[in-house]
């Protein structure tokens, strides 16, 4: 229970906001009597959602990630450089800790609705919030907001635990297939993201679209290969595979020679289908 003991200074009883104490495989509130179990790594403030399909750990790094994921890493690095080394970071929807290598030198807490081995706190912040008020410098929402059924409720809940002028660093895909079903709820435009931020009490400090025209083609080709070719007759399947191989080869050549991914202000972009958005919100 080493991790939960370290986390105790940053969590409170979600019912009465009192301090929590550590016991034998349980965390309890001496004031109201509410108790929460632990799994050796995390404090469990909630049960995992029904029907969740847990993510498998994936090897990340050079040559293993998509252009979108690589852009997320560069963006996050740039934002973290602006922080003092004692800034406390909460990674919401941290999963298997994909982005942990970027902030491992900072004080940090990993939170998710599922008790992955990497997680410190298990809860749904739209339903209850066990984090201490005004305790966090930065919250990360890296490819998470599309999986939240009530994003406005989440942003409002997080506002209470951020310090004055605390920040939320967000990466959210737009042009992407349904993933991690059934917990995939929406794709939000930059208009919707601005609206959510204002309603939740944040100012938008930074907003950029990530545009990857060749990636759009590649995503469509993957869709065709996995869902359209299956079930065809032998000749049609082999012919389709051959055509797809040539199209993928030509798409790679196109990307290598000319159409590279790029970042742009989405309000100034002529191409209306970004792969995703990266933004920084500041608590008003």
mmCIF file of C-alpha atoms in Angstrom:
data_model
loop_
_atom_site.group_PDB
_atom_site.id
_atom_site.type_symbol
_atom_site.label_atom_id
_atom_site.label_comp_id
_atom_site.label_asym_id
_atom_site.label_seq_id
_atom_site.Cartn_x
_atom_site.Cartn_y
_atom_site.Cartn_z
ATOM 1 C CA UNK A 1 0.000 0.000 0.000
ATOM 2 C CA UNK A 2 2.957 2.347 -0.520
ATOM 3 C CA UNK A 3 1.276 4.205 -3.354
ATOM 4 C CA UNK A 4 -2.052 4.875 -1.613
ATOM 5 C CA UNK A 5 -0.194 6.139 1.480
ATOM 6 C CA UNK A 6 1.666 8.636 -0.688
ATOM 7 C CA UNK A 7 -1.583 9.656 -2.365
ATOM 8 C CA UNK A 8 -3.473 10.184 0.900
ATOM 9 C CA UNK A 9 -2.197 13.737 1.300
ATOM 10 C CA UNK A 10 -3.892 14.633 -1.991
ATOM 11 C CA UNK A 11 -7.288 12.959 -1.498
ATOM 12 C CA UNK A 12 -10.207 13.539 0.867
ATOM 13 C CA UNK A 13 -13.464 11.841 1.661
ATOM 14 C CA UNK A 14 -15.764 12.626 -1.287
ATOM 15 C CA UNK A 15 -18.763 12.704 1.067
ATOM 16 C CA UNK A 16 -17.598 15.121 3.783
ATOM 17 C CA UNK A 17 -14.258 16.438 2.429
ATOM 18 C CA UNK A 18 -12.384 15.237 5.541
ATOM 19 C CA UNK A 19 -8.949 13.616 5.613
ATOM 20 C CA UNK A 20 -8.679 9.888 4.980
ATOM 21 C CA UNK A 21 -6.736 7.394 7.052
ATOM 22 C CA UNK A 22 -5.002 4.200 5.972
ATOM 23 C CA UNK A 23 -5.986 0.836 7.445
ATOM 24 C CA UNK A 24 -5.556 -2.830 6.544
ATOM 25 C CA UNK A 25 -6.362 -2.893 2.811
ATOM 26 C CA UNK A 26 -8.902 -0.139 3.348
ATOM 27 C CA UNK A 27 -8.943 3.659 3.399
ATOM 28 C CA UNK A 28 -11.492 5.209 5.728
ATOM 29 C CA UNK A 29 -12.838 8.546 6.877
ATOM 30 C CA UNK A 30 -12.818 8.931 10.670
ATOM 31 C CA UNK A 31 -15.428 11.704 10.529
ATOM 32 C CA UNK A 32 -18.274 10.119 8.533
ATOM 33 C CA UNK A 33 -17.165 6.469 8.565
ATOM 34 C CA UNK A 34 -17.102 5.938 4.831
ATOM 35 C CA UNK A 35 -14.454 3.479 3.675
ATOM 36 C CA UNK A 36 -12.797 2.587 0.373
ATOM 37 C CA UNK A 37 -10.842 -0.503 -0.570
ATOM 38 C CA UNK A 38 -7.426 -0.643 -2.216
ATOM 39 C CA UNK A 39 -5.897 -3.155 -4.599
ATOM 40 C CA UNK A 40 -2.302 -2.689 -3.493
ATOM 41 C CA UNK A 41 -1.734 0.114 -5.986
ATOM 42 C CA UNK A 42 -4.858 2.267 -6.162
ATOM 43 C CA UNK A 43 -7.560 3.615 -3.900
ATOM 44 C CA UNK A 44 -10.875 2.425 -5.332
ATOM 45 C CA UNK A 45 -13.474 5.170 -4.997
ATOM 46 C CA UNK A 46 -15.742 3.507 -7.598
ATOM 47 C CA UNK A 47 -16.333 0.262 -9.444
ATOM 48 C CA UNK A 48 -15.260 0.111 -13.122
ATOM 49 C CA UNK A 49 -18.058 0.904 -15.611
ATOM 50 C CA UNK A 50 -20.021 -2.084 -16.877
ATOM 51 C CA UNK A 51 -18.917 -3.358 -20.265
ATOM 52 C CA UNK A 52 -15.531 -1.636 -20.238
ATOM 53 C CA UNK A 53 -12.912 -3.176 -22.503
ATOM 54 C CA UNK A 54 -9.586 -2.613 -20.686
ATOM 55 C CA UNK A 55 -6.705 -1.318 -22.777
ATOM 56 C CA UNK A 56 -3.678 -3.502 -23.362
ATOM 57 C CA UNK A 57 -0.255 -2.045 -22.749
ATOM 58 C CA UNK A 58 1.364 -0.928 -25.997
ATOM 59 C CA UNK A 59 4.977 -0.274 -26.772
ATOM 60 C CA UNK A 60 5.440 3.394 -27.538
ATOM 61 C CA UNK A 61 8.260 5.385 -29.038
ATOM 62 C CA UNK A 62 9.987 6.267 -32.294
ATOM 63 C CA UNK A 63 8.551 4.374 -35.234
ATOM 64 C CA UNK A 64 5.796 2.769 -33.147
ATOM 65 C CA UNK A 65 3.289 5.611 -32.810
ATOM 66 C CA UNK A 66 0.967 7.389 -35.220
ATOM 67 C CA UNK A 67 1.692 10.922 -36.375
ATOM 68 C CA UNK A 68 -1.082 12.092 -34.028
ATOM 69 C CA UNK A 69 0.489 10.400 -30.990
ATOM 70 C CA UNK A 70 3.904 11.795 -31.889
ATOM 71 C CA UNK A 71 2.387 15.282 -32.118
ATOM 72 C CA UNK A 72 0.783 14.773 -28.687
ATOM 73 C CA UNK A 73 4.167 13.957 -27.173
ATOM 74 C CA UNK A 74 5.820 17.050 -28.665
ATOM 75 C CA UNK A 75 2.926 19.246 -27.521
ATOM 76 C CA UNK A 76 2.989 17.856 -23.982
ATOM 77 C CA UNK A 77 6.764 18.277 -23.716
ATOM 78 C CA UNK A 78 6.468 21.908 -24.777
ATOM 79 C CA UNK A 79 3.802 22.612 -22.169
ATOM 80 C CA UNK A 80 5.629 20.821 -19.353
ATOM 81 C CA UNK A 81 8.776 22.877 -19.973
ATOM 82 C CA UNK A 82 6.832 25.910 -18.740
ATOM 83 C CA UNK A 83 6.173 24.366 -15.303
ATOM 84 C CA UNK A 84 8.193 24.466 -12.119
ATOM 85 C CA UNK A 85 9.571 21.062 -11.117
ATOM 86 C CA UNK A 86 7.335 20.909 -8.034
ATOM 87 C CA UNK A 87 4.117 21.331 -10.063
ATOM 88 C CA UNK A 88 1.611 18.614 -9.122
ATOM 89 C CA UNK A 89 0.123 16.888 -12.182
ATOM 90 C CA UNK A 90 -3.057 14.794 -12.348
ATOM 91 C CA UNK A 91 -3.335 12.536 -15.403
ATOM 92 C CA UNK A 92 -7.050 11.831 -15.869
ATOM 93 C CA UNK A 93 -7.827 8.724 -17.924
ATOM 94 C CA UNK A 94 -4.182 7.709 -17.640
ATOM 95 C CA UNK A 95 -4.848 4.090 -18.614
ATOM 96 C CA UNK A 96 -1.576 2.179 -18.960
ATOM 97 C CA UNK A 97 0.474 5.328 -18.384
ATOM 98 C CA UNK A 98 1.199 6.090 -22.040
ATOM 99 C CA UNK A 99 2.194 9.673 -21.237
ATOM 100 C CA UNK A 100 3.886 8.977 -17.891
ATOM 101 C CA UNK A 101 7.431 9.127 -19.359
ATOM 102 C CA UNK A 102 6.845 12.795 -20.197
ATOM 103 C CA UNK A 103 5.969 13.884 -16.633
ATOM 104 C CA UNK A 104 7.617 11.213 -14.462
ATOM 105 C CA UNK A 105 10.032 13.803 -12.994
ATOM 106 C CA UNK A 106 7.105 15.869 -11.674
ATOM 107 C CA UNK A 107 4.940 15.020 -8.653
ATOM 108 C CA UNK A 108 2.024 13.170 -10.240
ATOM 109 C CA UNK A 109 -1.161 11.189 -9.707
ATOM 110 C CA UNK A 110 -2.631 8.779 -12.253
ATOM 111 C CA UNK A 111 -6.435 8.484 -12.280
ATOM 112 C CA UNK A 112 -8.754 6.270 -14.311
ATOM 113 C CA UNK A 113 -12.163 4.614 -14.101
ATOM 114 C CA UNK A 114 -10.435 1.207 -14.366
ATOM 115 C CA UNK A 115 -7.845 -0.139 -11.862
ATOM 116 C CA UNK A 116 -4.901 -0.602 -14.211
ATOM 117 C CA UNK A 117 -1.610 -1.482 -12.435
ATOM 118 C CA UNK A 118 -0.291 2.021 -13.135
ATOM 119 C CA UNK A 119 -3.253 3.837 -11.546
ATOM 120 C CA UNK A 120 -3.276 5.586 -8.147
ATOM 121 C CA UNK A 121 -6.935 6.649 -7.889
ATOM 122 C CA UNK A 122 -9.945 4.884 -9.421
ATOM 123 C CA UNK A 123 -13.035 7.050 -9.815
ATOM 124 C CA UNK A 124 -15.282 8.890 -12.244
ATOM 125 C CA UNK A 125 -14.832 12.607 -11.624
ATOM 126 C CA UNK A 126 -18.226 13.366 -13.137
ATOM 127 C CA UNK A 127 -19.852 11.397 -10.275
ATOM 128 C CA UNK A 128 -17.592 12.072 -7.285
ATOM 129 C CA UNK A 129 -14.344 13.910 -6.706
ATOM 130 C CA UNK A 130 -11.967 12.719 -3.975
ATOM 131 C CA UNK A 131 -9.097 15.093 -4.858
ATOM 132 C CA UNK A 132 -8.275 17.851 -2.416
ATOM 133 C CA UNK A 133 -9.618 21.274 -3.418
ATOM 134 C CA UNK A 134 -7.143 23.741 -4.944
ATOM 135 C CA UNK A 135 -4.301 21.189 -4.818
ATOM 136 C CA UNK A 136 -3.346 20.658 -8.468
ATOM 137 C CA UNK A 137 -1.228 22.766 -10.786
ATOM 138 C CA UNK A 138 -1.999 20.884 -14.004
ATOM 139 C CA UNK A 139 -4.500 18.283 -15.185
ATOM 140 C CA UNK A 140 -3.888 16.192 -18.301
ATOM 141 C CA UNK A 141 -6.707 15.024 -20.588
ATOM 142 C CA UNK A 142 -4.699 13.250 -23.269
ATOM 143 C CA UNK A 143 -7.078 11.519 -25.699
ATOM 144 C CA UNK A 144 -9.679 11.213 -22.956
ATOM 145 C CA UNK A 145 -12.430 13.808 -23.424
ATOM 146 C CA UNK A 146 -14.089 11.885 -26.273
ATOM 147 C CA UNK A 147 -14.609 9.000 -23.809
ATOM 148 C CA UNK A 148 -16.509 11.139 -21.280
ATOM 149 C CA UNK A 149 -20.302 11.053 -21.551
ATOM 150 C CA UNK A 150 -20.670 14.400 -19.742
ATOM 151 C CA UNK A 151 -17.589 16.500 -20.639
ATOM 152 C CA UNK A 152 -19.015 19.714 -19.157
ATOM 153 C CA UNK A 153 -19.559 17.964 -15.809
ATOM 154 C CA UNK A 154 -15.979 16.704 -15.899
ATOM 155 C CA UNK A 155 -14.492 20.152 -16.600
ATOM 156 C CA UNK A 156 -16.580 21.725 -13.835
ATOM 157 C CA UNK A 157 -15.529 19.010 -11.379
ATOM 158 C CA UNK A 158 -11.857 19.531 -12.208
ATOM 159 C CA UNK A 159 -12.095 23.289 -11.756
ATOM 160 C CA UNK A 160 -12.584 22.860 -8.004
ATOM 161 C CA UNK A 161 -9.337 20.885 -7.547
ATOM 162 C CA UNK A 162 -7.127 23.193 -9.629
ATOM 163 C CA UNK A 163 -5.166 25.995 -8.005
ATOM 164 C CA UNK A 164 -5.960 29.561 -9.154
ATOM 165 C CA UNK A 165 -4.854 29.876 -12.780
ATOM 166 C CA UNK A 166 -4.234 26.130 -12.900
ATOM 167 C CA UNK A 167 -4.197 24.577 -16.349
ATOM 168 C CA UNK A 168 -5.710 21.658 -18.230
ATOM 169 C CA UNK A 169 -3.657 20.256 -21.100
ATOM 170 C CA UNK A 170 -5.893 18.554 -23.640
ATOM 171 C CA UNK A 171 -5.397 16.387 -26.710
ATOM 172 C CA UNK A 172 -8.604 15.160 -28.333
ATOM 173 C CA UNK A 173 -8.978 13.314 -31.648
ATOM 174 C CA UNK A 174 -11.518 14.361 -34.236
ATOM 175 C CA UNK A 175 -11.046 12.276 -37.379
ATOM 176 C CA UNK A 176 -10.841 8.811 -35.838
ATOM 177 C CA UNK A 177 -12.841 5.600 -35.842
ATOM 178 C CA UNK A 178 -14.895 4.526 -32.834
ATOM 179 C CA UNK A 179 -12.460 3.062 -30.309
ATOM 180 C CA UNK A 180 -12.503 1.635 -26.784
ATOM 181 C CA UNK A 181 -16.201 0.887 -27.255
ATOM 182 C CA UNK A 182 -18.627 1.264 -25.600
ATOM 183 C CA UNK A 183 -16.956 4.233 -23.884
ATOM 184 C CA UNK A 184 -16.595 6.426 -26.971
ATOM 185 C CA UNK A 185 -19.165 9.207 -26.888
ATOM 186 C CA UNK A 186 -18.350 12.126 -29.204
ATOM 187 C CA UNK A 187 -16.087 14.044 -31.544
ATOM 188 C CA UNK A 188 -15.889 17.739 -30.654
ATOM 189 C CA UNK A 189 -15.095 20.602 -33.035
ATOM 190 C CA UNK A 190 -13.026 23.606 -31.958
ATOM 191 C CA UNK A 191 -16.300 25.541 -31.697
ATOM 192 C CA UNK A 192 -17.613 22.998 -29.192
ATOM 193 C CA UNK A 193 -14.341 22.962 -27.239
ATOM 194 C CA UNK A 194 -14.411 26.755 -26.876
ATOM 195 C CA UNK A 195 -18.029 26.602 -25.747
ATOM 196 C CA UNK A 196 -17.316 23.875 -23.163
ATOM 197 C CA UNK A 197 -14.354 25.781 -21.767
ATOM 198 C CA UNK A 198 -16.330 29.011 -21.341
ATOM 199 C CA UNK A 199 -19.295 27.260 -19.719
ATOM 200 C CA UNK A 200 -17.013 25.407 -17.289
ATOM 201 C CA UNK A 201 -15.129 28.542 -16.205
ATOM 202 C CA UNK A 202 -11.907 28.379 -18.210
ATOM 203 C CA UNK A 203 -10.204 30.597 -20.744
ATOM 204 C CA UNK A 204 -8.649 28.994 -23.816
ATOM 205 C CA UNK A 205 -4.956 29.871 -23.668
ATOM 206 C CA UNK A 206 -3.917 27.813 -26.678
ATOM 207 C CA UNK A 207 -5.779 25.913 -29.392
ATOM 208 C CA UNK A 208 -4.347 24.236 -32.470
ATOM 209 C CA UNK A 209 -5.577 21.717 -34.998
ATOM 210 C CA UNK A 210 -3.388 18.846 -36.166
ATOM 211 C CA UNK A 211 -3.890 18.174 -39.866
ATOM 212 C CA UNK A 212 -2.693 14.991 -41.569
ATOM 213 C CA UNK A 213 -4.173 14.648 -45.093
ATOM 214 C CA UNK A 214 -2.267 11.436 -45.866
ATOM 215 C CA UNK A 215 -3.285 10.059 -42.482
ATOM 216 C CA UNK A 216 -6.927 10.550 -43.483
ATOM 217 C CA UNK A 217 -6.307 8.447 -46.598
ATOM 218 C CA UNK A 218 -4.462 5.783 -44.575
ATOM 219 C CA UNK A 219 -7.295 5.597 -42.033
ATOM 220 C CA UNK A 220 -9.828 5.080 -44.850
ATOM 221 C CA UNK A 221 -7.672 2.368 -46.416
ATOM 222 C CA UNK A 222 -7.390 0.560 -43.067
ATOM 223 C CA UNK A 223 -11.159 0.714 -42.740
ATOM 224 C CA UNK A 224 -11.605 -0.847 -46.170
ATOM 225 C CA UNK A 225 -9.006 -3.546 -45.538
ATOM 226 C CA UNK A 226 -10.437 -4.705 -42.214
ATOM 227 C CA UNK A 227 -14.168 -4.313 -42.803
ATOM 228 C CA UNK A 228 -14.920 -4.270 -46.529
ATOM 229 C CA UNK A 229 -12.592 -6.923 -47.962
ATOM 230 C CA UNK A 230 -13.586 -9.558 -45.435
ATOM 231 C CA UNK A 231 -16.286 -11.875 -46.715
ATOM 232 C CA UNK A 232 -15.542 -11.344 -50.400
ATOM 233 C CA UNK A 233 -14.771 -14.224 -52.743
ATOM 234 C CA UNK A 234 -11.183 -15.388 -53.255
ATOM 235 C CA UNK A 235 -10.579 -13.474 -56.508
ATOM 236 C CA UNK A 236 -12.254 -10.264 -55.342
ATOM 237 C CA UNK A 237 -10.360 -10.422 -52.046
ATOM 238 C CA UNK A 238 -6.961 -10.935 -53.698
ATOM 239 C CA UNK A 239 -7.657 -8.213 -56.255
ATOM 240 C CA UNK A 240 -8.739 -5.810 -53.508
ATOM 241 C CA UNK A 241 -5.638 -6.594 -51.449
ATOM 242 C CA UNK A 242 -3.383 -5.898 -54.440
ATOM 243 C CA UNK A 243 -5.110 -2.585 -55.174
ATOM 244 C CA UNK A 244 -4.915 -1.607 -51.499
ATOM 245 C CA UNK A 245 -1.199 -2.382 -51.349
ATOM 246 C CA UNK A 246 -0.556 -0.066 -54.293
ATOM 247 C CA UNK A 247 -2.755 2.646 -52.812
ATOM 248 C CA UNK A 248 -0.941 2.418 -49.468
ATOM 249 C CA UNK A 249 2.418 2.572 -51.253
ATOM 250 C CA UNK A 250 1.348 5.638 -53.246
ATOM 251 C CA UNK A 251 -0.042 7.308 -50.116
ATOM 252 C CA UNK A 252 3.286 6.788 -48.325
ATOM 253 C CA UNK A 253 5.140 8.255 -51.309
ATOM 254 C CA UNK A 254 2.776 11.222 -51.329
ATOM 255 C CA UNK A 255 3.414 11.833 -47.645
ATOM 256 C CA UNK A 256 7.187 11.436 -47.960
ATOM 257 C CA UNK A 257 7.397 13.789 -50.926
ATOM 258 C CA UNK A 258 4.922 16.532 -50.203
ATOM 259 C CA UNK A 259 1.956 16.394 -47.820
ATOM 260 C CA UNK A 260 3.404 16.311 -44.289
ATOM 261 C CA UNK A 261 1.249 16.636 -41.151
ATOM 262 C CA UNK A 262 1.017 20.199 -39.874
ATOM 263 C CA UNK A 263 -0.374 22.328 -37.048
ATOM 264 C CA UNK A 264 -2.627 25.304 -37.654
ATOM 265 C CA UNK A 265 -5.108 27.607 -35.990
ATOM 266 C CA UNK A 266 -8.374 25.786 -36.809
ATOM 267 C CA UNK A 267 -10.168 29.095 -37.292
ATOM 268 C CA UNK A 268 -7.738 29.882 -40.110
ATOM 269 C CA UNK A 269 -7.481 26.387 -41.642
ATOM 270 C CA UNK A 270 -8.969 25.789 -45.064
ATOM 271 C CA UNK A 271 -9.114 22.001 -44.596
ATOM 272 C CA UNK A 272 -12.117 21.286 -42.353
ATOM 273 C CA UNK A 273 -11.198 17.807 -41.035
ATOM 274 C CA UNK A 274 -8.364 17.849 -38.476
ATOM 275 C CA UNK A 275 -7.049 14.596 -37.068
ATOM 276 C CA UNK A 276 -7.449 16.224 -33.678
ATOM 277 C CA UNK A 277 -7.029 19.281 -31.464
ATOM 278 C CA UNK A 278 -4.483 20.226 -28.806
ATOM 279 C CA UNK A 279 -5.332 22.958 -26.345
ATOM 280 C CA UNK A 280 -4.533 24.502 -22.984
ATOM 281 C CA UNK A 281 -7.283 25.760 -20.697
ATOM 282 C CA UNK A 282 -6.658 28.062 -17.729
ATOM 283 C CA UNK A 283 -8.902 28.326 -14.707
ATOM 284 C CA UNK A 284 -10.472 31.781 -14.497
#
